[in-house]
Amino acid sequence: MRAHDFTIARTVGEALSRSGDGSAYLAGGTTLVDLMKLDVMTPQRVVDINRLPMRGVHRDRRGLHIGALERMSDIAGYPLVKAGYPVIAEALLASASGQLRNMASIGGNLLQRSRCGYFRDTATPCNKREPGTGCSALNGENRMHAILGTSNSCVSTHPSDLAVALVALDAAVQLRDRSGVRTVRLADFYRLPGTTPHLEHDLRPGELVTGVMVPRLDWARRSTYLKIRDRTSYEFALTSAAVAVNLSGRTIRDVRLAVGGVGTRPWRLPAVEDALRNRPLRQDVVEAAAARAVADARPLAHNRFKVSLVQRTIVRAVMSLKG
Amino acid sequence: MSQQSPLGKPVNRVDGRLKVTGAAGYASDHHPDRLAHGYLVLSTVGRGSIRSMDTAAAQRSAGVLAVYTPLNPLKLFNQGGGLFGPNWVPLQDTEVRHHGQIVGLVVAETFEQARDAAALVRVAYDARTPVASFEDNIPNAAVPEPFFFGPAIQDYLADGVASIDDALAAAEVTVSGSYRQPIKLHNPMEPHSTVAVWRDGHVTVYSGTQAPVGHVQDIARCVGVDQARVRVVSPYVGGGFGNKAMTWGHTLLTVAAARALDRPVSTVLTREQMFTVTGHRSAVAQTVALGATRDGVLIAVKHDAYSSASTSGAMFPWGPHTTTLPLYRSENIHIGQRAVTLDIPTSTIMRAPNEEPGAFAIESAMDELAARLRMDPVELRMKNGTTVVPGNGHPWSSKHLDECYRVGARRFGWSRRNPVPGKVTSPDREWLIGMGMATAIYPAARFPSQVKIRLQADGTAGVSTAGADLGTGLWTVLAQLGADALGIPMDRIRPDIGDSALPNNTGAVSSASTAGAASALRLAAESVKRALIQLAVENPRSPFHGMNPQDVRYADGALTAAARRVSFGDLLEATGSAAVEATEGVGFGGDRQGFEFASFGAHFCEVRVNRWTGETRVSRFTTVVDAGKIINPKTARSQIIGGVIFGIGQALSEGIQVEPATGRFANANFAEYLVPVNADVPPMDVQFVQHPDTAFNSEGVRGIGELGTVGAAAAIANAVYNATGRRIRDLPITPDKLL
């Protein structure tokens, strides 16, 4: 860990005025402190934002509003989240460990960095950490890496479970910097790695995530998050699926579907949604639709199994909602 | 009224309260005045030599006291690491033997300063390509020199049989399989740490160790100081599983740095550093071929193993010799062991070093044979169990393995198993359910152990030995054994362990602590009682003065003679004596000759495998153990459960990915190396069939610390087969292998 300034912001204005290039906001600290100890993140200034009034979960006619500093455990426990958006509650509870969920904020969760072992080891080349040094995972150990959205510069998976659920639900992040506020759809917020994998999202220097908005979707009551992993708890996804369906009898009127563990960002699957819409909720229909998920998959030496596993994950998740 | 003995009772740990309240002082909890902190610098290439090191920035960094490197070394002597430690000592040459090797020690005023300065050290290497791929180098495997278990290649053939392959060819039914498992890590909860404090030419070393006396010897030899001037203090050890039984480079450097800087130094390894600095369990590839008659009598058994070994030394597993040979009777047996030496970190002992891999192979193969024969796997094992050990012909001192099978099968509900794979599902048909079983075996060892008993005037009794309790229960077991031997309540026993100044003890290795300590303690109790009686009849202030020693009896903490009863505390008080003490010991091996000593067990488990996505989850586990008399069923149960959880990790999730081109351990951290979490651990049923093994020692106890993990992974793999019809011979059994 490098020497750095540390400051506690009491207002949003104070936080914004103290931050910019080379600074980092500290909320739960579960990513930032970890990566600072590994010398992977080396901010010159850390601004603690935990006292800012960015809390609370409430619902209005537009949808669900979540303050950026709400802790993962707390959000998962809100009855209106559990009942109205089970996919969010389940994605949260499938994340990390109880201790981490008690600390980690929703804003921080959406901005968490890659879990690629090469990104986290400063002794190895990594384009995301040090642009231009090369990608060690491309021909290294890449069992956990992505098959969708990869480039020759970076193949690391987006690690957040919650982001997969939110992308499926068309959620947006509310941002604020010194010039004002803006709202960006989460699906547009995350960037593909391309040749610039160090640029992961559209946050401007010093810009603050103040909240998350999930548009009203009454039929999200019938939704789920299924996560497949090597151990039962406290492990990142091999593959995951966030699904909501609007059923009319046995017919899928509408559906939202995104997958995790396979993409360089949370991966919405409009082609699979199209193949399911207005079709019966039946195993063969879902299997045929799921095949569209991997049309553009580029598997690596150790993660070819994800091509099959992600389809199975989709099928299992969708079929579990037939209820 | 006679004192109720606590032996065999599930009493709580005597050190439990200290541990859960944080009052138990582990090595790095010692903060002497002027303590400085060390932090290791590790190599980032897998083979080569150091051309230069730039330490200027580190030396200028805040609080830094010294930066030691091969170019500015602390002097150490390479006197050999013994059987289980590395064959080199750090910083004495510029050679890089493996990725993650110690190439420097930064010492600073605080841990954070040392860590941050270490990140500024720049090393230039002349790198060479390491030989790191286990799989690719199996063709280059070598036959090792004979070891504890005799020659590496052994054949026991019936008269007129020319080779094991001929015997296999003649069998009515044969199966064969090839089994793989990756490198695994001990991962004790307490990181390796050493605090060294020099005073007047003597050094006290606080260091979590399984063997305080051996640690003294290693430190004395390698740092170059008289053994009499080194003391190791290690009362509490936060787990070890084998990799705290030897002395690693950070300890030697810490002791030497404290001497050079003339102030105490503490070095605590990070979790990531522990993956390459403090040893691992080898990768193992095995082939087993079994030949049998149609009714399930083994005719030919062939088990060959290849273990990864390290150019940096220590040992590698000998599976066939320690599992297949003693477990099954056959007219024709072949066992073979080979080593594949690689430029990877030191391989060493880890909980059931030989038996864990060996049992996975043979117990999987036995399941394959049972399936081929359409025979119950329990019946097949009972039909072929040994009564004597091939080679030496020794009978078992006390073997009740068949009882373990029977009791386990009944408790588990084995009769409900559908022998046809893939037939049982959960009510929602999402999960395939299977049952599997396997055998456990672990040799019973006893090593030199001395115990001192000191009867004290306040009515308490000290019981001490230089052994170690790494969560294994020695603190509690000594209190129970002492209370039983002296006939006084446990709360009057003052156990003392984990200090090299105490009576000699080999330490906590090979599941041998209880057998050694119990035997020595029983002898010491008899000696101290004799000494007490001698004092009673000789001391003029004693109420028994002048009596014939034969007429004075010790019982329940008191001497009695001629209707007079005086507690030992009162007697010591009356005679003005502070204490009476006696030290006794035992050596290697069992009490009686001509026997083979081992503990046995039977595992039964149920798994659920998701039909679509392939996750295996263990849903029930029953283990029945034949380990002689059990001193404390509560701590013993914990040992078995811990062993089985080790087996769950072996079966389902643990394994190092070695990068073949670099020798780097790609997942050397707790986020990517997956030990089981609570959610992976099902309800556990542990039962002991208690038959005291009095041929082994007077208490009739054998070891249990390692036994529980032997065969656990095979039971799980066999259950996966029963659930799915898929035989996974390549551990760990991750979802991708079951799609």
PDB file of C-alpha atoms in Angstrom, chain A residues 72-73 76 87-102 104-105 109-110 112 159-165 225 227 229 232-237 240:
ATOM      1  CA  MET A  72     -25.769  -5.420   0.217  1.00  0.00           C
ATOM      2  CA  SER A  73     -27.170  -7.312   3.241  1.00  0.00           C
ATOM      3  CA  ALA A  76     -31.473  -8.082   0.347  1.00  0.00           C
ATOM      4  CA  VAL A  87     -33.809 -11.666  -8.634  1.00  0.00           C
ATOM      5  CA  ILE A  88     -32.103  -8.749  -6.875  1.00  0.00           C
ATOM      6  CA  ALA A  89     -32.356 -10.245  -3.400  1.00  0.00           C
ATOM      7  CA  GLU A  90     -31.117 -13.624  -4.613  1.00  0.00           C
ATOM      8  CA  ALA A  91     -28.205 -12.114  -6.551  1.00  0.00           C
ATOM      9  CA  LEU A  92     -27.173 -10.195  -3.442  1.00  0.00           C
ATOM     10  CA  LEU A  93     -27.355 -13.216  -1.178  1.00  0.00           C
ATOM     11  CA  ALA A  94     -25.371 -15.320  -3.659  1.00  0.00           C
ATOM     12  CA  SER A  95     -22.553 -12.769  -3.506  1.00  0.00           C
ATOM     13  CA  ALA A  96     -19.399 -12.904  -1.401  1.00  0.00           C
ATOM     14  CA  SER A  97     -19.810 -13.779   2.292  1.00  0.00           C
ATOM     15  CA  GLY A  98     -22.034 -12.474   5.046  1.00  0.00           C
ATOM     16  CA  GLN A  99     -19.241 -10.310   6.421  1.00  0.00           C
ATOM     17  CA  LEU A 100     -18.501  -8.755   3.042  1.00  0.00           C
ATOM     18  CA  ARG A 101     -22.178  -8.158   2.297  1.00  0.00           C
ATOM     19  CA  ASN A 102     -22.491  -6.317   5.607  1.00  0.00           C
ATOM     20  CA  ALA A 104     -20.088  -3.611   0.771  1.00  0.00           C
ATOM     21  CA  SER A 105     -22.257  -0.857  -0.702  1.00  0.00           C
ATOM     22  CA  ASN A 109     -20.525  -3.470  -5.863  1.00  0.00           C
ATOM     23  CA  LEU A 110     -21.266  -2.120  -9.331  1.00  0.00           C
ATOM     24  CA  GLN A 112     -15.828  -3.689  -8.222  1.00  0.00           C
ATOM     25  CA  PRO A 159     -17.448 -10.238 -11.227  1.00  0.00           C
ATOM     26  CA  SER A 160     -20.676  -8.707  -9.907  1.00  0.00           C
ATOM     27  CA  ASP A 161     -23.767 -10.876  -9.438  1.00  0.00           C
ATOM     28  CA  LEU A 162     -25.940  -7.901  -8.620  1.00  0.00           C
ATOM     29  CA  ALA A 163     -25.024  -6.132 -11.860  1.00  0.00           C
ATOM     30  CA  VAL A 164     -26.317  -9.108 -13.846  1.00  0.00           C
ATOM     31  CA  ALA A 165     -29.700  -8.847 -12.122  1.00  0.00           C
ATOM     32  CA  TYR A 225     -30.990 -15.542  -9.944  1.00  0.00           C
ATOM     33  CA  LYS A 227     -25.478 -19.012  -9.803  1.00  0.00           C
ATOM     34  CA  ARG A 229     -20.030 -22.199  -8.753  1.00  0.00           C
ATOM     35  CA  THR A 232     -21.633 -23.714  -2.316  1.00  0.00           C
ATOM     36  CA  SER A 233     -20.928 -20.260  -0.964  1.00  0.00           C
ATOM     37  CA  TYR A 234     -18.370 -17.460  -1.040  1.00  0.00           C
ATOM     38  CA  GLU A 235     -17.260 -17.992  -4.605  1.00  0.00           C
ATOM     39  CA  PHE A 236     -17.603 -16.204  -7.908  1.00  0.00           C
ATOM     40  CA  ALA A 237     -19.805 -17.574 -10.651  1.00  0.00           C
ATOM     41  CA  SER A 240     -25.103 -17.332 -13.657  1.00  0.00           C
TER      42      SER A 240
END
